[in-house]
Coordinates of N, CA and C in Angstrom, one line a residue:
M12 N 201.2 -49.0 25.8 CA 201.9 -49.7 26.8 C 203.4 -49.7 26.4
Y13 N 204.2 -49.9 27.4 CA 205.7 -50.0 27.2 C 206.2 -51.4 27.3
T14 N 207.2 -51.7 26.5 CA 208.0 -52.9 26.6 C 209.4 -52.4 26.7
V15 N 210.3 -53.3 27.3 CA 211.7 -52.9 27.5 C 212.5 -54.1 27.1
K16 N 213.6 -53.8 26.4 CA 214.6 -54.8 26.0 C 216.0 -54.3 26.3
F17 N 216.8 -55.1 27.0 CA 218.2 -54.8 27.2 C 219.1 -55.3 26.0
Y18 N 219.9 -54.4 25.5 CA 220.8 -54.7 24.4 C 222.2 -54.9 24.8
K19 N 222.8 -55.9 24.2 CA 224.2 -56.3 24.5 C 225.1 -56.3 23.3
G20 N 226.4 -56.5 23.5 CA 227.3 -56.4 22.4 C 228.0 -55.1 22.3
D21 N 228.9 -54.9 21.3 CA 229.5 -53.6 21.2 C 228.5 -52.5 20.9
Y22 N 228.8 -51.3 21.1 CA 227.8 -50.2 21.1 C 227.1 -50.0 19.8
F23 N 227.9 -50.1 18.7 CA 227.2 -50.0 17.4 C 226.2 -51.1 17.1
K24 N 226.5 -52.3 17.5 CA 225.6 -53.5 17.4 C 224.3 -53.2 18.2
R25 N 224.5 -52.7 19.4 CA 223.3 -52.5 20.2 C 222.4 -51.5 19.5
Q26 N 223.0 -50.4 19.0 CA 222.1 -49.4 18.4 C 221.5 -49.9 17.1
N27 N 222.2 -50.7 16.3 CA 221.7 -51.3 15.1 C 220.6 -52.2 15.4
D28 N 220.7 -53.0 16.5 CA 219.7 -54.0 16.9 C 218.4 -53.2 17.3
A29 N 218.6 -52.1 18.1 CA 217.5 -51.4 18.5 C 216.8 -50.7 17.3
N30 N 217.5 -50.3 16.3 CA 216.9 -49.8 15.1 C 216.1 -50.8 14.4
Q31 N 216.7 -52.0 14.3 CA 215.9 -53.1 13.6 C 214.6 -53.5 14.4
D32 N 214.7 -53.3 15.7 CA 213.5 -53.6 16.5 C 212.5 -52.5 16.6
K33 N 212.8 -51.3 15.9 CA 211.9 -50.2 15.9 C 211.6 -49.6 17.3
A34 N 212.7 -49.6 18.2 CA 212.5 -49.0 19.5 C 212.2 -47.5 19.3
V35 N 211.4 -47.0 20.3 CA 211.0 -45.6 20.2 C 212.0 -44.7 21.0
A36 N 212.8 -45.3 21.9 CA 213.7 -44.5 22.7 C 214.9 -45.4 23.1
Y37 N 216.1 -44.8 23.3 CA 217.3 -45.5 23.6 C 217.9 -44.9 24.8
V38 N 218.2 -45.7 25.8 CA 218.9 -45.2 27.0 C 220.1 -46.0 27.3
E39 N 221.3 -45.3 27.4 CA 222.5 -46.0 27.9 C 222.8 -45.3 29.2
H40 N 223.0 -46.2 30.3 CA 223.2 -45.7 31.6 C 224.7 -45.9 32.0
H41 N 225.2 -44.8 32.5 CA 226.6 -44.8 33.1 C 226.5 -44.0 34.4
F42 N 227.7 -44.0 35.1 CA 227.9 -43.0 36.1 C 229.2 -42.4 35.8
N43 N 229.3 -41.1 36.1 CA 230.5 -40.3 35.7 C 231.6 -40.6 36.7
S44 N 232.8 -40.2 36.3 CA 234.0 -40.3 37.2 C 235.1 -39.3 36.8
F45 N 235.5 -38.6 37.9 CA 236.6 -37.6 37.6 C 237.4 -37.5 38.9
T46 N 236.9 -36.6 39.8 CA 237.6 -36.4 41.1 C 236.6 -36.7 42.2
A47 N 237.1 -36.7 43.4 CA 236.3 -36.9 44.6 C 235.3 -35.8 44.9
T48 N 235.6 -34.6 44.3 CA 234.7 -33.5 44.6 C 233.8 -33.2 43.4
S49 N 233.9 -33.9 42.3 CA 233.1 -33.7 41.1 C 231.6 -33.8 41.5
N50 N 230.8 -32.9 41.1 CA 229.4 -32.8 41.7 C 228.4 -32.2 40.7
Y51 N 227.9 -32.9 39.8 CA 226.9 -32.4 38.9 C 226.2 -33.6 38.1
A52 N 225.1 -33.3 37.6 CA 224.3 -34.3 36.8 C 224.4 -33.8 35.3
V53 N 224.6 -34.7 34.4 CA 224.7 -34.4 33.0 C 224.2 -35.6 32.1
V54 N 223.8 -35.2 31.0 CA 223.4 -36.3 30.0 C 224.1 -36.0 28.7
I55 N 224.7 -37.0 28.1 CA 225.3 -36.9 26.8 C 224.3 -37.2 25.7
T56 N 224.3 -36.3 24.7 CA 223.5 -36.6 23.5 C 224.4 -36.7 22.3
G57 N 224.0 -37.4 21.3 CA 224.8 -37.6 20.1 C 225.1 -36.2 19.4
S58 N 226.2 -36.2 18.7 CA 226.5 -35.0 17.9 C 225.5 -34.7 16.9
N59 N 224.6 -35.7 16.5 CA 223.5 -35.5 15.6 C 222.2 -35.5 16.3
A60 N 222.2 -35.2 17.6 CA 221.0 -35.4 18.4 C 219.8 -34.6 17.9
S61 N 218.6 -35.2 18.0 CA 217.4 -34.5 17.7 C 217.0 -33.5 18.8
T62 N 216.1 -32.7 18.5 CA 215.5 -31.8 19.6 C 214.9 -32.5 20.7
T63 N 214.3 -33.6 20.4 CA 213.7 -34.5 21.4 C 214.7 -35.0 22.3
S64 N 215.8 -35.5 21.8 CA 216.9 -36.1 22.6 C 217.5 -35.0 23.6
K65 N 217.7 -33.8 23.0 CA 218.2 -32.7 23.9 C 217.2 -32.3 24.9
N66 N 216.0 -32.1 24.6 CA 215.0 -31.7 25.6 C 214.8 -32.8 26.7
W67 N 214.8 -34.1 26.2 CA 214.7 -35.2 27.1 C 215.9 -35.2 28.1
G68 N 217.1 -35.1 27.6 CA 218.3 -35.1 28.4 C 218.3 -33.9 29.4
R69 N 217.9 -32.7 29.0 CA 217.9 -31.6 29.9 C 216.9 -31.8 31.0
W70 N 215.7 -32.3 30.6 CA 214.7 -32.5 31.7 C 215.2 -33.5 32.7
Y71 N 215.7 -34.6 32.2 CA 216.2 -35.7 33.2 C 217.3 -35.1 34.1
A72 N 218.3 -34.4 33.5 CA 219.4 -33.9 34.3 C 218.9 -32.9 35.3
R73 N 218.0 -32.0 35.0 CA 217.5 -31.1 35.9 C 216.7 -31.8 37.1
E74 N 215.9 -32.8 36.7 CA 215.2 -33.5 37.8 C 216.1 -34.3 38.7
V75 N 217.2 -34.9 38.2 CA 218.2 -35.5 39.1 C 218.9 -34.5 39.9
A76 N 219.3 -33.4 39.3 CA 220.0 -32.3 40.1 C 219.1 -31.8 41.2
E77 N 217.8 -31.6 40.9 CA 216.9 -31.1 41.9 C 216.7 -32.1 43.1
H78 N 216.5 -33.4 42.7 CA 216.3 -34.4 43.7 C 217.4 -34.6 44.6
F79 N 218.6 -34.5 44.1 CA 219.8 -34.8 45.0 C 220.5 -33.5 45.4
G80 N 220.0 -32.4 45.0 CA 220.6 -31.1 45.5 C 221.9 -30.8 44.9
I81 N 222.1 -31.1 43.7 CA 223.4 -30.9 43.0 C 223.2 -30.0 41.8
P82 N 224.3 -29.4 41.2 CA 224.1 -28.6 40.0 C 224.0 -29.5 38.8
V83 N 223.6 -28.9 37.7 CA 223.6 -29.6 36.4 C 224.9 -29.2 35.6
G84 N 225.4 -30.1 34.8 CA 226.6 -29.8 34.1 C 226.3 -29.5 32.6
G85 N 227.4 -29.3 31.9 CA 227.3 -29.1 30.4 C 226.5 -27.9 30.1
D86 N 225.8 -27.9 29.0 CA 224.9 -26.8 28.6 C 223.5 -27.1 29.1
N87 N 223.2 -26.5 30.3 CA 221.9 -26.7 30.9 C 221.6 -28.1 31.0
G88 N 222.5 -29.0 31.3 CA 222.3 -30.4 31.6 C 222.7 -31.4 30.6
I89 N 223.1 -30.9 29.4 CA 223.5 -31.9 28.3 C 224.9 -31.5 27.8
K90 N 225.5 -32.5 27.2 CA 226.8 -32.3 26.6 C 226.7 -33.0 25.2
V91 N 226.4 -32.2 24.2 CA 226.2 -32.7 22.8 C 227.5 -33.2 22.3
G92 N 227.5 -34.5 21.8 CA 228.7 -35.1 21.2 C 229.7 -35.6 22.3
G93 N 229.3 -35.6 23.5 CA 230.2 -36.1 24.6 C 231.3 -35.3 25.0
F94 N 232.1 -35.8 25.8 CA 233.3 -35.1 26.4 C 234.5 -35.4 25.5
G95 N 234.8 -34.4 24.6 CA 235.8 -34.6 23.6 C 235.5 -35.8 22.7
G96 N 234.3 -36.1 22.4 CA 233.8 -37.2 21.6 C 233.5 -38.5 22.4
R97 N 234.0 -38.5 23.6 CA 233.7 -39.7 24.4 C 232.2 -39.8 24.7
G98 N 231.6 -41.0 24.4 CA 230.2 -41.2 24.6 C 229.4 -41.0 23.3
D99 N 229.9 -40.2 22.3 CA 229.2 -39.9 21.1 C 228.8 -41.2 20.4
G100 N 229.8 -42.1 20.2 CA 229.6 -43.3 19.4 C 228.6 -44.3 20.1
S101 N 228.3 -44.1 21.3 CA 227.3 -45.0 22.0 C 225.9 -44.7 21.6
I102 N 225.6 -43.5 21.1 CA 224.2 -43.1 20.9 C 223.9 -42.4 19.6
K103 N 225.0 -42.1 18.8 CA 224.7 -41.3 17.5 C 224.2 -42.2 16.4
H104 N 224.2 -43.5 16.5 CA 223.8 -44.3 15.4 C 222.4 -44.8 15.5
T105 N 221.6 -44.3 16.4 CA 220.2 -44.7 16.6 C 219.3 -43.9 15.6
D106 N 218.2 -44.6 15.3 CA 217.2 -43.9 14.5 C 216.2 -43.2 15.4
M107 N 216.2 -43.5 16.7 CA 215.2 -43.0 17.6 C 216.0 -42.0 18.6
P108 N 215.3 -41.2 19.3 CA 215.9 -40.3 20.3 C 216.7 -41.2 21.3
A109 N 217.9 -40.7 21.7 CA 218.8 -41.4 22.5 C 219.5 -40.5 23.5
V110 N 219.8 -41.1 24.7 CA 220.5 -40.3 25.7 C 221.5 -41.3 26.4
L111 N 222.6 -40.7 26.8 CA 223.6 -41.4 27.7 C 223.6 -40.7 29.0
L112 N 223.2 -41.4 30.0 CA 223.0 -40.8 31.3 C 224.3 -40.9 32.2
E113 N 224.6 -39.7 32.8 CA 225.7 -39.6 33.7 C 225.2 -38.8 34.9
P114 N 224.2 -39.5 35.7 CA 223.5 -38.7 36.7 C 224.4 -38.3 38.0
L115 N 225.3 -39.2 38.3 CA 226.1 -39.0 39.5 C 227.5 -39.4 39.3
F116 N 228.5 -39.0 40.2 CA 229.9 -39.4 40.1 C 230.3 -40.6 40.9
A117 N 230.7 -41.6 40.3 CA 231.2 -42.8 41.0 C 232.4 -42.4 41.9
S118 N 233.2 -41.4 41.4 CA 234.4 -41.0 42.1 C 234.2 -40.1 43.4
N119 N 232.9 -39.6 43.5 CA 232.6 -38.8 44.6 C 232.0 -39.7 45.7
P120 N 232.7 -39.7 46.9 CA 232.2 -40.6 48.0 C 230.8 -40.5 48.4
Q121 N 230.3 -39.2 48.4 CA 228.8 -39.0 48.7 C 227.9 -39.5 47.6
H122 N 228.3 -39.3 46.4 CA 227.5 -39.8 45.3 C 227.5 -41.3 45.3
A123 N 228.7 -41.9 45.6 CA 228.9 -43.3 45.5 C 228.0 -44.0 46.5
E124 N 227.8 -43.4 47.7 CA 226.9 -43.9 48.7 C 225.4 -43.9 48.2
I125 N 225.0 -42.9 47.5 CA 223.7 -42.8 46.9 C 223.6 -43.9 45.8
I126 N 224.6 -44.1 45.0 CA 224.5 -45.1 43.9 C 224.4 -46.5 44.5
R127 N 225.0 -46.8 45.6 CA 225.0 -48.1 46.2 C 223.7 -48.3 46.9
S128 N 223.0 -47.3 47.3 CA 221.8 -47.4 48.1 C 220.5 -47.8 47.3
E129 N 219.6 -48.6 47.9 CA 218.4 -48.9 47.3 C 217.6 -47.7 47.0
N130 N 217.5 -46.7 48.0 CA 216.8 -45.5 47.8 C 217.3 -44.7 46.6
G131 N 218.6 -44.6 46.5 CA 219.2 -43.8 45.4 C 218.9 -44.5 44.1
Q132 N 219.1 -45.8 44.0 CA 218.7 -46.5 42.8 C 217.3 -46.3 42.4
S133 N 216.4 -46.4 43.4 CA 215.0 -46.3 43.1 C 214.6 -44.9 42.6
A134 N 215.2 -43.9 43.2 CA 215.0 -42.5 42.8 C 215.4 -42.3 41.4
L135 N 216.6 -42.8 41.0 CA 217.1 -42.6 39.7 C 216.2 -43.4 38.7
A136 N 215.7 -44.5 39.1 CA 214.8 -45.3 38.2 C 213.5 -44.5 38.0
R137 N 213.0 -44.0 39.1 CA 211.7 -43.3 39.0 C 211.8 -42.0 38.1
I138 N 212.9 -41.3 38.2 CA 213.1 -40.1 37.4 C 213.3 -40.5 35.9
L139 N 214.0 -41.6 35.7 CA 214.1 -42.0 34.3 C 212.8 -42.4 33.7
V140 N 212.0 -43.2 34.5 CA 210.7 -43.6 34.0 C 209.8 -42.4 33.8
E141 N 209.8 -41.4 34.7 CA 209.0 -40.2 34.5 C 209.4 -39.5 33.2
S142 N 210.7 -39.5 32.9 CA 211.2 -38.8 31.7 C 210.7 -39.5 30.5
I143 N 210.7 -40.9 30.5 CA 210.2 -41.6 29.3 C 208.7 -41.4 29.1
R144 N 208.0 -41.5 30.2 CA 206.5 -41.3 30.1 C 206.2 -39.9 29.6
R145 N 207.0 -38.9 30.0 CA 206.7 -37.5 29.5 C 207.0 -37.3 28.1
F146 N 208.2 -37.9 27.6 CA 208.6 -37.6 26.2 C 208.1 -38.7 25.2
F147 N 207.7 -39.8 25.7 CA 207.2 -40.9 24.8 C 205.9 -41.4 25.3
P148 N 204.9 -40.5 25.4 CA 203.6 -40.9 26.0 C 202.8 -42.0 25.3
D149 N 203.1 -42.3 24.1 CA 202.4 -43.3 23.3 C 202.8 -44.7 23.6
G150 N 203.8 -44.9 24.4 CA 204.4 -46.2 24.7 C 205.3 -46.7 23.6
G151 N 205.5 -48.0 23.6 CA 206.4 -48.6 22.6 C 207.6 -49.3 23.3
L152 N 208.5 -49.8 22.5 CA 209.7 -50.5 22.9 C 210.8 -49.5 23.4
I153 N 211.2 -49.6 24.6 CA 212.3 -48.8 25.2 C 213.5 -49.6 25.2
A154 N 214.6 -49.1 24.6 CA 215.9 -49.9 24.5 C 216.8 -49.4 25.7
F155 N 217.2 -50.4 26.5 CA 218.2 -50.1 27.6 C 219.5 -50.7 27.2
S156 N 220.6 -50.0 27.6 CA 221.9 -50.4 27.4 C 222.7 -50.1 28.6
V157 N 223.4 -51.1 29.2 CA 224.2 -50.9 30.4 C 225.6 -50.5 29.9
G158 N 226.0 -49.3 30.3 CA 227.3 -48.8 29.8 C 228.5 -49.7 30.3
H159 N 229.4 -49.9 29.4 CA 230.6 -50.7 29.7 C 230.4 -52.2 29.7
K160 N 229.3 -52.7 30.3 CA 229.1 -54.1 30.5 C 228.5 -54.8 29.2
Y161 N 228.9 -56.1 29.0 CA 228.4 -56.9 28.0 C 228.9 -56.5 26.6
K162 N 230.1 -55.9 26.5 CA 230.7 -55.6 25.2 C 231.5 -56.8 24.7
D163 N 231.3 -57.2 23.5 CA 232.0 -58.3 22.9 C 233.5 -58.0 22.8
S164 N 233.9 -56.8 22.6 CA 235.3 -56.4 22.4 C 236.1 -56.3 23.7
S165 N 235.3 -56.1 24.8 CA 236.0 -55.9 26.1 C 235.1 -56.5 27.2
P166 N 235.0 -57.8 27.2 CA 234.0 -58.5 28.1 C 234.2 -58.3 29.6
H167 N 235.4 -57.9 30.0 CA 235.6 -57.7 31.4 C 235.5 -56.2 31.9
D168 N 235.1 -55.3 31.0 CA 235.0 -53.9 31.3 C 233.8 -53.7 32.2
R169 N 234.0 -53.0 33.3 CA 232.9 -52.7 34.2 C 232.8 -51.2 34.5
G170 N 233.6 -50.4 33.8 CA 233.5 -49.0 34.0 C 234.4 -48.5 35.2
A171 N 234.0 -47.4 35.7 CA 234.8 -46.8 36.8 C 234.5 -47.5 38.1
P172 N 235.5 -47.5 39.0 CA 235.2 -48.0 40.3 C 234.5 -47.0 41.2
L173 N 233.6 -47.4 42.0 CA 232.9 -46.5 43.0 C 233.8 -46.3 44.2
A174 N 233.9 -45.0 44.6 CA 234.6 -44.7 45.9 C 233.9 -45.6 47.0
G175 N 234.8 -46.4 47.6 CA 234.2 -47.2 48.7 C 233.9 -48.6 48.3
G176 N 233.9 -48.9 47.0 CA 233.7 -50.3 46.6 C 232.6 -50.4 45.6
G177 N 232.7 -51.4 44.7 CA 231.8 -51.6 43.6 C 232.2 -51.0 42.3
N178 N 231.4 -51.2 41.3 CA 231.8 -50.6 40.0 C 230.6 -50.0 39.3
E179 N 230.9 -49.1 38.4 CA 229.9 -48.3 37.7 C 228.8 -49.2 37.0
A180 N 229.2 -50.1 36.2 CA 228.3 -50.9 35.4 C 227.3 -51.7 36.1
D181 N 227.7 -52.3 37.2 CA 226.8 -53.2 38.0 C 225.7 -52.3 38.6
F182 N 226.0 -51.1 39.1 CA 224.9 -50.3 39.7 C 224.1 -49.6 38.6
A183 N 224.7 -49.3 37.5 CA 223.9 -48.8 36.4 C 222.8 -49.8 35.9
E184 N 223.2 -51.1 35.9 CA 222.3 -52.1 35.6 C 221.2 -52.3 36.6
K185 N 221.5 -52.1 37.9 CA 220.5 -52.2 38.9 C 219.4 -51.1 38.7
V186 N 219.9 -49.9 38.4 CA 218.9 -48.8 38.1 C 218.0 -49.1 36.9
L187 N 218.6 -49.6 35.9 CA 217.8 -49.9 34.7 C 216.8 -51.0 35.0
E188 N 217.2 -52.0 35.8 CA 216.3 -53.1 36.1 C 215.1 -52.6 36.9
K189 N 215.4 -51.6 37.8 CA 214.3 -51.0 38.6 C 213.4 -50.2 37.6
A190 N 214.0 -49.5 36.7 CA 213.2 -48.7 35.7 C 212.4 -49.6 34.9
Q191 N 212.9 -50.8 34.5 CA 212.2 -51.7 33.6 C 210.9 -52.2 34.4
A192 N 211.1 -52.5 35.7 CA 209.9 -53.0 36.5 C 208.9 -51.9 36.6
L193 N 209.3 -50.7 36.7 CA 208.3 -49.6 36.8 C 207.6 -49.4 35.5
L194 N 208.3 -49.4 34.4 CA 207.6 -49.2 33.1 C 206.7 -50.4 32.8
L195 N 207.1 -51.6 33.1 CA 206.2 -52.7 32.8 C 205.0 -52.7 33.7
A196 N 205.1 -52.1 34.9 CA 203.9 -52.1 35.8 C 203.0 -50.9 35.5
A197 N 203.4 -50.0 34.6 CA 202.5 -48.9 34.3 C 201.3 -49.4 33.6
D198 N 200.1 -48.9 34.1 CA 198.8 -49.4 33.4 C 198.7 -48.8 32.0
A199 N 199.2 -47.6 31.8 CA 199.0 -46.9 30.5 C 200.0 -45.8 30.4
P200 N 200.4 -45.4 29.2 CA 201.2 -44.2 29.1 C 200.7 -43.0 29.8
A201 N 201.6 -42.1 30.2 CA 201.2 -41.0 31.0 C 200.3 -40.0 30.2
E202 N 199.3 -39.5 30.8 CA 198.4 -38.5 30.1 C 198.3 -37.4 31.1
G203 N 198.3 -36.2 30.6 CA 198.2 -35.0 31.4 C 199.4 -34.9 32.3
R204 N 199.2 -34.6 33.6 CA 200.3 -34.2 34.5 C 200.0 -34.9 35.8
T205 N 201.0 -35.4 36.5 CA 200.8 -36.1 37.7 C 201.5 -35.4 38.9
V206 N 200.8 -35.2 40.0 CA 201.3 -34.6 41.2 C 201.6 -35.7 42.2
R207 N 202.8 -35.8 42.7 CA 203.2 -36.8 43.7 C 203.7 -36.1 45.0
V208 N 203.4 -36.8 46.1 CA 204.0 -36.3 47.4 C 204.8 -37.5 47.9
M209 N 206.1 -37.2 48.2 CA 207.0 -38.3 48.6 C 207.5 -38.0 50.0
Q210 N 207.7 -39.0 50.8 CA 208.4 -39.0 52.0 C 209.6 -39.9 51.9
G211 N 210.8 -39.2 51.7 CA 211.9 -40.0 51.3 C 211.7 -40.7 50.0
D212 N 211.7 -42.0 50.0 CA 211.5 -42.7 48.7 C 210.1 -43.4 48.7
T213 N 209.2 -43.0 49.7 CA 207.9 -43.6 49.8 C 206.9 -42.7 49.2
L214 N 206.1 -43.2 48.3 CA 205.0 -42.4 47.7 C 203.8 -42.3 48.6
L215 N 203.5 -41.1 49.1 CA 202.3 -40.9 50.0 C 201.0 -40.6 49.2
F216 N 201.2 -39.9 48.1 CA 200.0 -39.4 47.4 C 200.3 -39.2 45.9
E217 N 199.3 -39.6 45.1 CA 199.5 -39.4 43.6 C 198.2 -39.1 43.0
K218 N 198.2 -38.0 42.2 CA 196.9 -37.6 41.5 C 197.2 -37.1 40.1
R219 N 196.4 -37.5 39.1 CA 196.5 -37.0 37.8 C 195.7 -35.7 37.7
I220 N 196.3 -34.6 37.2 CA 195.6 -33.3 37.0 C 195.8 -32.8 35.6
D221 N 195.1 -31.7 35.4 CA 195.1 -31.1 34.0 C 196.5 -30.5 33.8
E222 N 197.0 -30.5 32.6 CA 198.3 -29.9 32.3 C 198.4 -28.5 32.7
D223 N 197.3 -27.7 32.6 CA 197.4 -26.3 32.9 C 197.0 -25.9 34.3
A224 N 196.7 -26.9 35.1 CA 196.3 -26.6 36.5 C 197.4 -25.9 37.3
V225 N 197.1 -25.0 38.1 CA 198.0 -24.3 38.9 C 198.0 -24.9 40.3
V226 N 199.2 -25.5 40.7 CA 199.3 -26.1 42.0 C 200.1 -25.1 42.9
T227 N 199.6 -24.9 44.1 CA 200.2 -23.9 45.0 C 200.5 -24.5 46.3
W228 N 201.6 -23.9 46.9 CA 202.0 -24.4 48.3 C 202.0 -23.2 49.2
S229 N 201.3 -23.3 50.3 CA 201.3 -22.2 51.3 C 202.2 -22.7 52.5
S230 N 203.4 -22.1 52.6 CA 204.3 -22.5 53.7 C 203.7 -22.1 55.1
G231 N 203.0 -21.0 55.1 CA 202.4 -20.6 56.4 C 201.4 -21.5 56.9
R232 N 200.6 -22.1 56.0 CA 199.6 -23.1 56.4 C 200.0 -24.5 56.2
D233 N 201.2 -24.8 55.6 CA 201.6 -26.1 55.3 C 200.5 -26.8 54.4
L234 N 200.1 -26.1 53.4 CA 198.9 -26.6 52.6 C 199.3 -26.6 51.1
L235 N 199.1 -27.8 50.5 CA 199.3 -27.9 49.1 C 197.9 -27.9 48.5
S236 N 197.7 -27.0 47.6 CA 196.4 -26.8 46.9 C 196.4 -27.3 45.5
I237 N 195.5 -28.3 45.2 CA 195.4 -28.8 43.9 C 194.0 -28.6 43.4
P238 N 193.8 -28.0 42.2 CA 192.5 -27.7 41.7 C 191.7 -28.9 41.5
E239 N 190.3 -28.8 41.5 CA 189.4 -29.9 41.3 C 189.6 -30.3 39.8

């Protein structure tokens, strides 16, 4: 089973507290910001990142990119050590795998609308939870950190403004709160592989199948075939 704890204070303190608590995974959530046309999903991993951190980050970035129809940034979805070192200190001091999420751009008006929407937040939360269940199937304590917010050294920091209103940190917190609810509601860690059929953000069908099962789609017949 999973438990979730939000960590506050300056970034080194958060990581040290998570280490003391023996968390199995560490997630810091941000939204990117550059220009109005910036358009990709990326995950920052520490300069000392483990293979698990890198694979986890790449999987998450690819799933976000596929869901929202945008490219992946960095090296196939990750930026090791951050952008010129920015972000590295937020995650390089953990004893457990850690990622800093930059799934969408607050500065891009289209992305900002997704970030503000319940559907967008729910989709990001669901992708995050699926990534956690995939890479940490045995459960345990998951450490969440809201980027920019709750820092002792800069208590009024809220990160980048969203195009059209709002700020990065408050919406990152909303996504993590939704992810927390999904993780705590999970009956058990993920086993095998799960096929889901979605209509927008509504789950229509879900079935656990074998890892090696071949799922096929026939466009001519509009038929999804799942092995017994």
